[in-house]
Amino acid sequence: MEEQLKELKKEALEEIATVSDFNQLEAARIKYLGRKGKLTAFLRTLGNLPASERPRLGRLANQIKEEIEKALQEASLKTQKIASELKGKKDLIDVTQPGLREPLGHLHLVTQAIFEIERIFSQLGFYRVRYPEVETDWYAFESLNMPPNHPARDEWETFFITPQIVLTPHTSSGQVREMEKGKLPIKMINLSKCYRRQSDVSHLPMFHQFEGLYIDKKVSITQLKGVFDYFAHEFFGPERKIRLRPFHFRFTEPSFEVDIDCSLCKGRGCRFCKAGWVELGGAGMVHPEVLRAGGINPEEYSGFAFGWGVERVYMMRSHLKLPDIRLIYKNDLRFLKQF
Ligand SMILES: [Zn+2]
């Protein structure tokens, strides 16, 4: 019996000496001193021993128990020290580790659209220009065949700074500015901000337009249609179709509204498009009066022009059924991250 106890003590002290963390320490405590522990089991059998043996072995067992408890306590201090040393190492800066990267954002969806539109037209030889966001009445209206008080102005007259100066209401104001450079042929794409007085679920007081202007000798409607087809195929997909619908603008003659087949119903007609087509924007052959305003002889040169909204064409492509177009500029990351 006594031998067994001594053996148990040796085993326990050896095991506790190798303990290096709290889990091992707790396991050792349970193994020897727990309710079903080895020493506890021995103490329970004391009652079965002959009365002569009992006091001596009882004392020995208690003595061993104290020694084991003391060893556990020392081991506990040791593991605490090890743990705090490990933590200290973690707090050190390892200069060889790769650094933490700042989260990277991406370009705003309208900027993405502008870059793509610019790329597509540059493949056709159009060069990008930008004109002022504040414009004179001459470039914004009069040079475009809209004399003062003409009712055609009503749609655009907005945000006048003085009676002669207005926030640019449409990119068409860049047409005569480009002609005045005196270089022909002209193949510009003017991508700029425009301002209108509307603000509701389908209108923004500030938005972007892209204005194409092609002027050369013998420019025809066929070329205009070809450019629109190319743009539609590149931007919306090779299966898409466009059509020209006669319309009226003061600065083009003839004028058209350009439609693209509805992507939702594939041109069959649905609640969104009604008859299978969705309007992209206006276009037409440049009016002779506009050419004259830009110092170009309409007998010698002709051209076509178109001005469409960037936000609008982008929304048509991505099938964004936005409940409110103003969401685009609310700068809500939950929305912007999706593009
Ligand atoms: Zn449809």
mmCIF file of C-alpha atoms and ligand atoms in Angstrom:
data_model
loop_
_atom_site.group_PDB
_atom_site.id
_atom_site.type_symbol
_atom_site.label_atom_id
_atom_site.label_comp_id
_atom_site.label_asym_id
_atom_site.label_seq_id
_atom_site.Cartn_x
_atom_site.Cartn_y
_atom_site.Cartn_z
ATOM 1 C CA MET A 1 0.000 0.000 0.000
ATOM 2 C CA GLU A 2 2.656 2.429 1.034
ATOM 3 C CA GLU A 3 4.639 1.625 -2.124
ATOM 4 C CA GLN A 4 1.615 2.265 -4.267
ATOM 5 C CA LEU A 5 1.148 5.688 -2.660
ATOM 6 C CA LYS A 6 4.762 6.629 -3.169
ATOM 7 C CA GLU A 7 4.549 5.504 -6.790
ATOM 8 C CA LEU A 8 1.429 7.651 -7.240
ATOM 9 C CA LYS A 9 3.192 10.685 -5.777
ATOM 10 C CA LYS A 10 6.190 10.214 -8.087
ATOM 11 C CA GLU A 11 3.968 9.895 -11.128
ATOM 12 C CA ALA A 12 1.923 12.981 -10.206
ATOM 13 C CA LEU A 13 4.904 15.232 -9.473
ATOM 14 C CA GLU A 14 6.654 14.188 -12.677
ATOM 15 C CA GLU A 15 3.592 14.888 -14.739
ATOM 16 C CA ILE A 16 2.951 18.267 -13.136
ATOM 17 C CA ALA A 17 6.571 19.271 -13.768
ATOM 18 C CA THR A 18 6.059 18.949 -17.538
ATOM 19 C CA VAL A 19 2.849 21.020 -17.624
ATOM 20 C CA SER A 20 3.136 24.095 -19.882
ATOM 21 C CA ASP A 21 -0.375 25.530 -20.157
ATOM 22 C CA PHE A 22 -3.597 25.885 -18.200
ATOM 23 C CA ASN A 23 -5.354 23.031 -19.995
ATOM 24 C CA GLN A 24 -2.642 20.544 -19.098
ATOM 25 C CA LEU A 25 -2.572 21.869 -15.548
ATOM 26 C CA GLU A 26 -6.297 21.409 -15.113
ATOM 27 C CA ALA A 27 -6.110 17.916 -16.629
ATOM 28 C CA ALA A 28 -3.421 16.939 -14.112
ATOM 29 C CA ARG A 29 -5.429 18.325 -11.193
ATOM 30 C CA ILE A 30 -8.497 16.325 -12.214
ATOM 31 C CA LYS A 31 -6.438 13.201 -12.826
ATOM 32 C CA TYR A 32 -5.070 13.113 -9.242
ATOM 33 C CA LEU A 33 -7.249 15.288 -7.064
ATOM 34 C CA GLY A 34 -10.563 15.388 -8.929
ATOM 35 C CA ARG A 35 -13.678 13.595 -7.687
ATOM 36 C CA LYS A 36 -12.652 10.511 -9.610
ATOM 37 C CA GLY A 37 -8.948 11.245 -9.292
ATOM 38 C CA LYS A 38 -6.351 8.630 -8.367
ATOM 39 C CA LEU A 39 -5.519 10.005 -4.916
ATOM 40 C CA THR A 40 -9.149 10.688 -4.140
ATOM 41 C CA ALA A 41 -9.898 7.048 -4.967
ATOM 42 C CA PHE A 42 -7.231 5.932 -2.573
ATOM 43 C CA LEU A 43 -8.532 8.121 0.244
ATOM 44 C CA ARG A 44 -11.957 6.552 -0.231
ATOM 45 C CA THR A 45 -10.539 3.077 0.350
ATOM 46 C CA LEU A 46 -8.914 4.080 3.678
ATOM 47 C CA GLY A 47 -11.985 2.944 5.573
ATOM 48 C CA ASN A 48 -11.528 -0.623 4.359
ATOM 49 C CA LEU A 49 -7.998 -0.845 5.761
ATOM 50 C CA PRO A 50 -7.198 -2.516 9.060
ATOM 51 C CA ALA A 51 -7.468 -0.024 11.950
ATOM 52 C CA SER A 52 -3.769 -0.389 12.724
ATOM 53 C CA GLU A 53 -2.745 0.772 9.245
ATOM 54 C CA ARG A 54 -5.287 3.484 8.834
ATOM 55 C CA PRO A 55 -3.702 6.465 10.707
ATOM 56 C CA ARG A 56 -0.279 6.031 9.214
ATOM 57 C CA LEU A 57 -1.447 5.597 5.636
ATOM 58 C CA GLY A 58 -3.999 8.359 6.088
ATOM 59 C CA ARG A 59 -1.318 10.762 7.189
ATOM 60 C CA LEU A 60 0.902 9.748 4.286
ATOM 61 C CA ALA A 61 -1.923 10.183 1.782
ATOM 62 C CA ASN A 62 -2.726 13.670 3.108
ATOM 63 C CA GLN A 63 0.892 14.610 3.011
ATOM 64 C CA ILE A 64 1.100 13.512 -0.625
ATOM 65 C CA LYS A 65 -2.064 15.413 -1.370
ATOM 66 C CA GLU A 66 -0.502 18.600 0.014
ATOM 67 C CA GLU A 67 2.638 18.050 -2.015
ATOM 68 C CA ILE A 68 0.635 17.590 -5.183
ATOM 69 C CA GLU A 69 -1.372 20.751 -4.440
ATOM 70 C CA LYS A 70 1.816 22.692 -3.879
ATOM 71 C CA ALA A 71 3.270 21.383 -7.131
ATOM 72 C CA LEU A 72 0.071 22.365 -8.948
ATOM 73 C CA GLN A 73 0.298 25.860 -7.530
ATOM 74 C CA GLU A 74 3.892 26.252 -8.658
ATOM 75 C CA ALA A 75 2.988 24.909 -12.095
ATOM 76 C CA SER A 76 0.159 27.412 -12.248
ATOM 77 C CA LEU A 77 2.590 30.304 -11.693
ATOM 78 C CA LYS A 78 4.873 28.854 -14.340
ATOM 79 C CA THR A 79 2.109 28.591 -16.960
ATOM 80 C CA GLN A 80 0.997 32.162 -16.222
ATOM 81 C CA LYS A 81 4.522 33.339 -16.875
ATOM 82 C CA ILE A 82 4.700 31.371 -20.143
ATOM 83 C CA ALA A 83 1.342 32.792 -21.267
ATOM 84 C CA SER A 84 2.369 36.372 -20.595
ATOM 85 C CA GLU A 85 5.663 35.846 -22.429
ATOM 86 C CA LEU A 86 3.773 34.519 -25.452
ATOM 87 C CA LYS A 87 1.468 37.524 -25.369
ATOM 88 C CA GLY A 88 4.500 39.804 -25.207
ATOM 89 C CA LYS A 89 5.835 38.178 -28.354
ATOM 90 C CA LYS A 90 2.517 38.765 -30.107
ATOM 91 C CA ASP A 91 2.673 42.467 -29.269
ATOM 92 C CA LEU A 92 6.051 42.792 -30.892
ATOM 93 C CA ILE A 93 6.104 44.197 -34.421
ATOM 94 C CA ASP A 94 7.417 41.751 -36.959
ATOM 95 C CA VAL A 95 8.835 44.000 -39.651
ATOM 96 C CA THR A 96 9.153 41.099 -42.088
ATOM 97 C CA GLN A 97 5.380 40.529 -42.145
ATOM 98 C CA PRO A 98 3.439 41.955 -45.107
ATOM 99 C CA GLY A 99 1.612 45.148 -44.152
ATOM 100 C CA LEU A 100 -2.139 45.562 -43.771
ATOM 101 C CA ARG A 101 -3.648 46.958 -46.931
ATOM 102 C CA GLU A 102 -6.048 49.867 -46.839
ATOM 103 C CA PRO A 103 -9.414 48.775 -48.258
ATOM 104 C CA LEU A 104 -9.533 49.733 -51.945
ATOM 105 C CA GLY A 105 -12.649 51.260 -53.425
ATOM 106 C CA HIS A 106 -13.516 51.527 -57.095
ATOM 107 C CA LEU A 107 -14.606 54.170 -59.528
ATOM 108 C CA HIS A 108 -18.142 55.490 -59.256
ATOM 109 C CA LEU A 109 -20.532 53.761 -61.655
ATOM 110 C CA VAL A 110 -21.018 56.962 -63.653
ATOM 111 C CA THR A 111 -17.259 57.383 -64.041
ATOM 112 C CA GLN A 112 -17.052 53.779 -65.211
ATOM 113 C CA ALA A 113 -19.761 54.475 -67.775
ATOM 114 C CA ILE A 114 -18.026 57.664 -68.971
ATOM 115 C CA PHE A 115 -14.740 55.820 -69.497
ATOM 116 C CA GLU A 116 -16.470 53.077 -71.429
ATOM 117 C CA ILE A 117 -18.414 55.474 -73.654
ATOM 118 C CA GLU A 118 -15.193 57.370 -74.346
ATOM 119 C CA ARG A 119 -13.432 54.114 -75.243
ATOM 120 C CA ILE A 120 -16.154 52.965 -77.646
ATOM 121 C CA PHE A 121 -16.284 56.243 -79.555
ATOM 122 C CA SER A 122 -12.511 56.537 -79.655
ATOM 123 C CA GLN A 123 -12.494 53.271 -81.610
ATOM 124 C CA LEU A 124 -14.470 55.133 -84.277
ATOM 125 C CA GLY A 125 -12.033 58.036 -84.283
ATOM 126 C CA PHE A 126 -13.971 60.367 -81.979
ATOM 127 C CA TYR A 127 -11.795 62.423 -79.627
ATOM 128 C CA ARG A 128 -13.014 63.546 -76.220
ATOM 129 C CA VAL A 129 -13.531 67.180 -75.353
ATOM 130 C CA ARG A 130 -14.980 69.022 -72.360
ATOM 131 C CA TYR A 131 -16.581 72.389 -72.307
ATOM 132 C CA PRO A 132 -17.462 74.784 -69.457
ATOM 133 C CA GLU A 133 -20.119 73.880 -66.930
ATOM 134 C CA VAL A 134 -21.184 77.519 -66.980
ATOM 135 C CA GLU A 135 -22.226 78.701 -70.409
ATOM 136 C CA THR A 136 -23.336 81.833 -72.199
ATOM 137 C CA ASP A 137 -26.785 82.105 -73.715
ATOM 138 C CA TRP A 138 -25.173 82.215 -77.158
ATOM 139 C CA TYR A 139 -23.571 78.756 -76.980
ATOM 140 C CA ALA A 140 -26.360 77.172 -74.967
ATOM 141 C CA PHE A 141 -29.275 78.434 -77.077
ATOM 142 C CA GLU A 142 -28.865 81.129 -79.726
ATOM 143 C CA SER A 143 -26.092 79.461 -81.731
ATOM 144 C CA LEU A 144 -28.207 76.295 -81.702
ATOM 145 C CA ASN A 145 -30.993 78.011 -83.577
ATOM 146 C CA MET A 146 -33.012 78.890 -80.473
ATOM 147 C CA PRO A 147 -33.486 82.671 -80.545
ATOM 148 C CA PRO A 148 -34.453 84.512 -77.352
ATOM 149 C CA ASN A 149 -38.047 83.793 -76.280
ATOM 150 C CA HIS A 150 -38.363 80.829 -78.618
ATOM 151 C CA PRO A 151 -40.641 78.234 -76.966
ATOM 152 C CA ALA A 152 -38.146 75.445 -77.726
ATOM 153 C CA ARG A 153 -36.016 76.870 -74.925
ATOM 154 C CA ASP A 154 -38.571 76.023 -72.290
ATOM 155 C CA GLU A 155 -37.289 72.507 -71.854
ATOM 156 C CA TRP A 156 -33.789 73.716 -71.069
ATOM 157 C CA GLU A 157 -33.964 77.165 -69.536
ATOM 158 C CA THR A 158 -32.661 76.648 -66.066
ATOM 159 C CA PHE A 159 -30.314 77.940 -63.366
ATOM 160 C CA PHE A 160 -29.551 81.311 -64.885
ATOM 161 C CA ILE A 161 -26.723 83.075 -63.118
ATOM 162 C CA THR A 162 -27.306 86.325 -65.014
ATOM 163 C CA PRO A 163 -29.729 86.864 -67.911
ATOM 164 C CA GLN A 164 -26.889 85.878 -70.273
ATOM 165 C CA ILE A 165 -25.151 83.140 -68.269
ATOM 166 C CA VAL A 166 -26.571 79.752 -67.433
ATOM 167 C CA LEU A 167 -25.365 76.473 -65.949
ATOM 168 C CA THR A 168 -24.763 74.325 -69.060
ATOM 169 C CA PRO A 169 -28.133 72.708 -69.748
ATOM 170 C CA HIS A 170 -26.932 70.270 -72.437
ATOM 171 C CA THR A 171 -23.688 69.166 -74.062
ATOM 172 C CA SER A 172 -24.907 70.588 -77.380
ATOM 173 C CA SER A 173 -23.468 73.892 -76.192
ATOM 174 C CA GLY A 174 -20.078 72.435 -77.138
ATOM 175 C CA GLN A 175 -20.997 72.128 -80.834
ATOM 176 C CA VAL A 176 -20.343 75.680 -81.946
ATOM 177 C CA ARG A 177 -17.388 75.974 -79.538
ATOM 178 C CA GLU A 178 -15.805 73.001 -81.320
ATOM 179 C CA MET A 179 -16.568 74.439 -84.770
ATOM 180 C CA GLU A 180 -14.916 77.709 -83.750
ATOM 181 C CA LYS A 181 -11.608 75.908 -83.358
ATOM 182 C CA GLY A 182 -11.571 76.029 -87.157
ATOM 183 C CA LYS A 183 -10.366 72.475 -87.698
ATOM 184 C CA LEU A 184 -12.231 70.158 -90.046
ATOM 185 C CA PRO A 185 -13.308 67.411 -90.101
ATOM 186 C CA ILE A 186 -14.754 67.402 -86.565
ATOM 187 C CA LYS A 187 -15.264 64.140 -84.721
ATOM 188 C CA MET A 188 -15.804 65.110 -81.111
ATOM 189 C CA ILE A 189 -17.393 63.397 -78.172
ATOM 190 C CA ASN A 190 -18.198 65.957 -75.485
ATOM 191 C CA LEU A 191 -18.735 64.226 -72.135
ATOM 192 C CA SER A 192 -19.763 66.733 -69.506
ATOM 193 C CA LYS A 193 -22.021 67.683 -66.650
ATOM 194 C CA CYS A 194 -25.401 69.245 -67.401
ATOM 195 C CA TYR A 195 -27.873 71.038 -65.177
ATOM 196 C CA ARG A 196 -31.649 71.153 -65.319
ATOM 197 C CA ARG A 197 -34.226 72.452 -62.912
ATOM 198 C CA GLN A 198 -35.887 69.052 -62.381
ATOM 199 C CA SER A 199 -35.328 66.822 -59.376
ATOM 200 C CA ASP A 200 -37.616 63.817 -58.964
ATOM 201 C CA VAL A 201 -37.501 60.037 -59.137
ATOM 202 C CA SER A 202 -36.497 60.096 -62.803
ATOM 203 C CA HIS A 203 -34.638 63.429 -63.041
ATOM 204 C CA LEU A 204 -31.479 64.822 -61.532
ATOM 205 C CA PRO A 205 -30.630 68.517 -61.267
ATOM 206 C CA MET A 206 -27.076 67.509 -62.292
ATOM 207 C CA PHE A 207 -26.337 64.676 -64.675
ATOM 208 C CA HIS A 208 -23.967 63.805 -67.522
ATOM 209 C CA GLN A 209 -24.432 63.810 -71.260
ATOM 210 C CA PHE A 210 -22.272 62.641 -74.107
ATOM 211 C CA GLU A 211 -22.540 64.630 -77.265
ATOM 212 C CA GLY A 212 -21.229 63.349 -80.549
ATOM 213 C CA LEU A 213 -20.551 65.715 -83.415
ATOM 214 C CA TYR A 214 -19.265 64.604 -86.785
ATOM 215 C CA ILE A 215 -18.771 67.200 -89.504
ATOM 216 C CA ASP A 216 -17.128 66.527 -92.837
ATOM 217 C CA LYS A 217 -17.939 66.651 -96.530
ATOM 218 C CA LYS A 218 -20.865 64.428 -97.508
ATOM 219 C CA VAL A 219 -21.744 63.131 -94.038
ATOM 220 C CA SER A 220 -24.995 61.174 -94.328
ATOM 221 C CA ILE A 221 -27.734 59.647 -92.178
ATOM 222 C CA THR A 222 -26.331 56.241 -93.136
ATOM 223 C CA GLN A 223 -23.136 57.071 -91.233
ATOM 224 C CA LEU A 224 -25.158 58.297 -88.269
ATOM 225 C CA LYS A 225 -27.053 55.013 -88.184
ATOM 226 C CA GLY A 226 -23.780 53.080 -88.500
ATOM 227 C CA VAL A 227 -22.239 54.896 -85.528
ATOM 228 C CA PHE A 228 -25.328 54.219 -83.379
ATOM 229 C CA ASP A 229 -25.344 50.548 -84.359
ATOM 230 C CA TYR A 230 -21.696 50.262 -83.396
ATOM 231 C CA PHE A 231 -22.256 51.955 -80.058
ATOM 232 C CA ALA A 232 -25.319 49.840 -79.272
ATOM 233 C CA HIS A 233 -23.502 46.595 -80.068
ATOM 234 C CA GLU A 234 -20.440 47.544 -78.026
ATOM 235 C CA PHE A 235 -22.267 49.011 -75.050
ATOM 236 C CA PHE A 236 -25.433 46.928 -74.853
ATOM 237 C CA GLY A 237 -24.489 43.720 -76.649
ATOM 238 C CA PRO A 238 -24.210 42.403 -80.220
ATOM 239 C CA GLU A 239 -27.815 41.220 -80.337
ATOM 240 C CA ARG A 240 -29.298 44.668 -79.702
ATOM 241 C CA LYS A 241 -31.048 46.761 -82.358
ATOM 242 C CA ILE A 242 -31.667 50.482 -82.648
ATOM 243 C CA ARG A 243 -34.136 52.480 -84.685
ATOM 244 C CA LEU A 244 -34.548 56.111 -85.685
ATOM 245 C CA ARG A 245 -37.888 57.795 -85.113
ATOM 246 C CA PRO A 246 -38.595 61.181 -86.756
ATOM 247 C CA PHE A 247 -38.710 64.011 -84.236
ATOM 248 C CA HIS A 248 -38.152 67.732 -84.052
ATOM 249 C CA PHE A 249 -35.231 69.670 -82.615
ATOM 250 C CA ARG A 250 -34.240 73.217 -83.460
ATOM 251 C CA PHE A 251 -30.585 72.398 -84.007
ATOM 252 C CA THR A 252 -30.897 69.364 -86.268
ATOM 253 C CA GLU A 253 -32.724 68.775 -89.523
ATOM 254 C CA PRO A 254 -33.920 66.111 -90.004
ATOM 255 C CA SER A 255 -34.127 65.148 -86.316
ATOM 256 C CA PHE A 256 -34.651 61.778 -84.697
ATOM 257 C CA GLU A 257 -35.278 60.129 -81.421
ATOM 258 C CA VAL A 258 -33.084 57.071 -81.187
ATOM 259 C CA ASP A 259 -34.637 53.964 -79.629
ATOM 260 C CA ILE A 260 -33.088 50.669 -78.605
ATOM 261 C CA ASP A 261 -34.984 47.394 -78.404
ATOM 262 C CA CYS A 262 -36.120 46.638 -74.854
ATOM 263 C CA SER A 263 -33.786 44.235 -73.095
ATOM 264 C CA LEU A 264 -36.471 43.042 -70.683
ATOM 265 C CA CYS A 265 -38.884 41.697 -73.307
ATOM 266 C CA LYS A 266 -36.447 41.441 -76.251
ATOM 267 C CA GLY A 267 -38.594 43.829 -78.274
ATOM 268 C CA ARG A 268 -41.894 41.983 -77.867
ATOM 269 C CA GLY A 269 -43.439 44.688 -75.682
ATOM 270 C CA CYS A 270 -43.794 44.755 -71.912
ATOM 271 C CA ARG A 271 -44.987 46.980 -69.069
ATOM 272 C CA PHE A 272 -41.671 48.809 -68.956
ATOM 273 C CA CYS A 273 -41.325 49.651 -72.668
ATOM 274 C CA LYS A 274 -44.949 49.316 -73.857
ATOM 275 C CA ALA A 275 -44.125 48.683 -77.549
ATOM 276 C CA GLY A 276 -40.756 46.938 -77.423
ATOM 277 C CA TRP A 277 -38.514 50.006 -77.739
ATOM 278 C CA VAL A 278 -36.878 52.316 -75.188
ATOM 279 C CA GLU A 279 -35.728 55.842 -75.951
ATOM 280 C CA LEU A 280 -31.968 56.445 -75.855
ATOM 281 C CA GLY A 281 -31.873 60.109 -76.787
ATOM 282 C CA GLY A 282 -31.999 62.677 -79.550
ATOM 283 C CA ALA A 283 -29.979 62.941 -82.749
ATOM 284 C CA GLY A 284 -30.050 64.399 -86.214
ATOM 285 C CA MET A 285 -28.222 66.081 -89.079
ATOM 286 C CA VAL A 286 -26.731 69.383 -87.941
ATOM 287 C CA HIS A 287 -28.985 72.297 -88.911
ATOM 288 C CA PRO A 288 -27.443 74.631 -91.553
ATOM 289 C CA GLU A 289 -27.993 77.585 -89.195
ATOM 290 C CA VAL A 290 -25.861 75.897 -86.547
ATOM 291 C CA LEU A 291 -23.088 75.260 -89.065
ATOM 292 C CA ARG A 292 -23.246 78.919 -90.081
ATOM 293 C CA ALA A 293 -23.093 79.985 -86.419
ATOM 294 C CA GLY A 294 -19.864 77.982 -86.157
ATOM 295 C CA GLY A 295 -18.423 79.561 -89.298
ATOM 296 C CA ILE A 296 -18.870 76.478 -91.502
ATOM 297 C CA ASN A 297 -20.367 76.633 -94.990
ATOM 298 C CA PRO A 298 -23.414 74.296 -95.073
ATOM 299 C CA GLU A 299 -23.158 74.089 -98.857
ATOM 300 C CA GLU A 300 -19.804 72.419 -98.487
ATOM 301 C CA TYR A 301 -20.036 70.532 -95.200
ATOM 302 C CA SER A 302 -22.642 68.500 -93.413
ATOM 303 C CA GLY A 303 -22.708 66.574 -90.182
ATOM 304 C CA PHE A 304 -24.664 64.750 -87.553
ATOM 305 C CA ALA A 305 -24.972 65.206 -83.816
ATOM 306 C CA PHE A 306 -26.468 63.340 -80.888
ATOM 307 C CA GLY A 307 -26.726 63.976 -77.164
ATOM 308 C CA TRP A 308 -27.621 61.242 -74.723
ATOM 309 C CA GLY A 309 -27.626 60.915 -70.936
ATOM 310 C CA VAL A 310 -24.824 58.848 -69.390
ATOM 311 C CA GLU A 311 -26.852 57.800 -66.333
ATOM 312 C CA ARG A 312 -29.774 56.822 -68.538
ATOM 313 C CA VAL A 313 -27.868 54.589 -70.965
ATOM 314 C CA TYR A 314 -25.970 52.994 -68.102
ATOM 315 C CA MET A 315 -29.190 52.155 -66.289
ATOM 316 C CA MET A 316 -30.621 50.658 -69.454
ATOM 317 C CA ARG A 317 -27.672 48.369 -69.851
ATOM 318 C CA SER A 318 -27.465 47.093 -66.314
ATOM 319 C CA HIS A 319 -31.250 46.595 -66.115
ATOM 320 C CA LEU A 320 -31.214 48.778 -63.045
ATOM 321 C CA LYS A 321 -34.821 49.306 -62.159
ATOM 322 C CA LEU A 322 -34.012 52.106 -59.761
ATOM 323 C CA PRO A 323 -36.991 53.359 -57.783
ATOM 324 C CA ASP A 324 -35.255 56.765 -57.684
ATOM 325 C CA ILE A 325 -32.487 57.895 -60.055
ATOM 326 C CA ARG A 326 -31.154 60.216 -57.339
ATOM 327 C CA LEU A 327 -29.806 57.115 -55.543
ATOM 328 C CA ILE A 328 -26.843 57.290 -57.922
ATOM 329 C CA TYR A 329 -25.594 60.422 -56.190
ATOM 330 C CA LYS A 330 -26.600 59.679 -52.596
ATOM 331 C CA ASN A 331 -23.122 58.218 -52.003
ATOM 332 C CA ASP A 332 -24.532 55.310 -50.044
ATOM 333 C CA LEU A 333 -21.799 52.661 -50.048
ATOM 334 C CA ARG A 334 -24.349 49.841 -49.829
ATOM 335 C CA PHE A 335 -25.593 50.948 -53.238
ATOM 336 C CA LEU A 336 -22.290 51.951 -54.843
ATOM 337 C CA LYS A 337 -20.448 48.763 -53.887
ATOM 338 C CA GLN A 338 -22.699 46.799 -56.215
ATOM 339 C CA PHE A 339 -21.124 48.251 -59.357
HETATM 340 ZN ZN ZN B 1 -40.008 45.600 -72.959
#
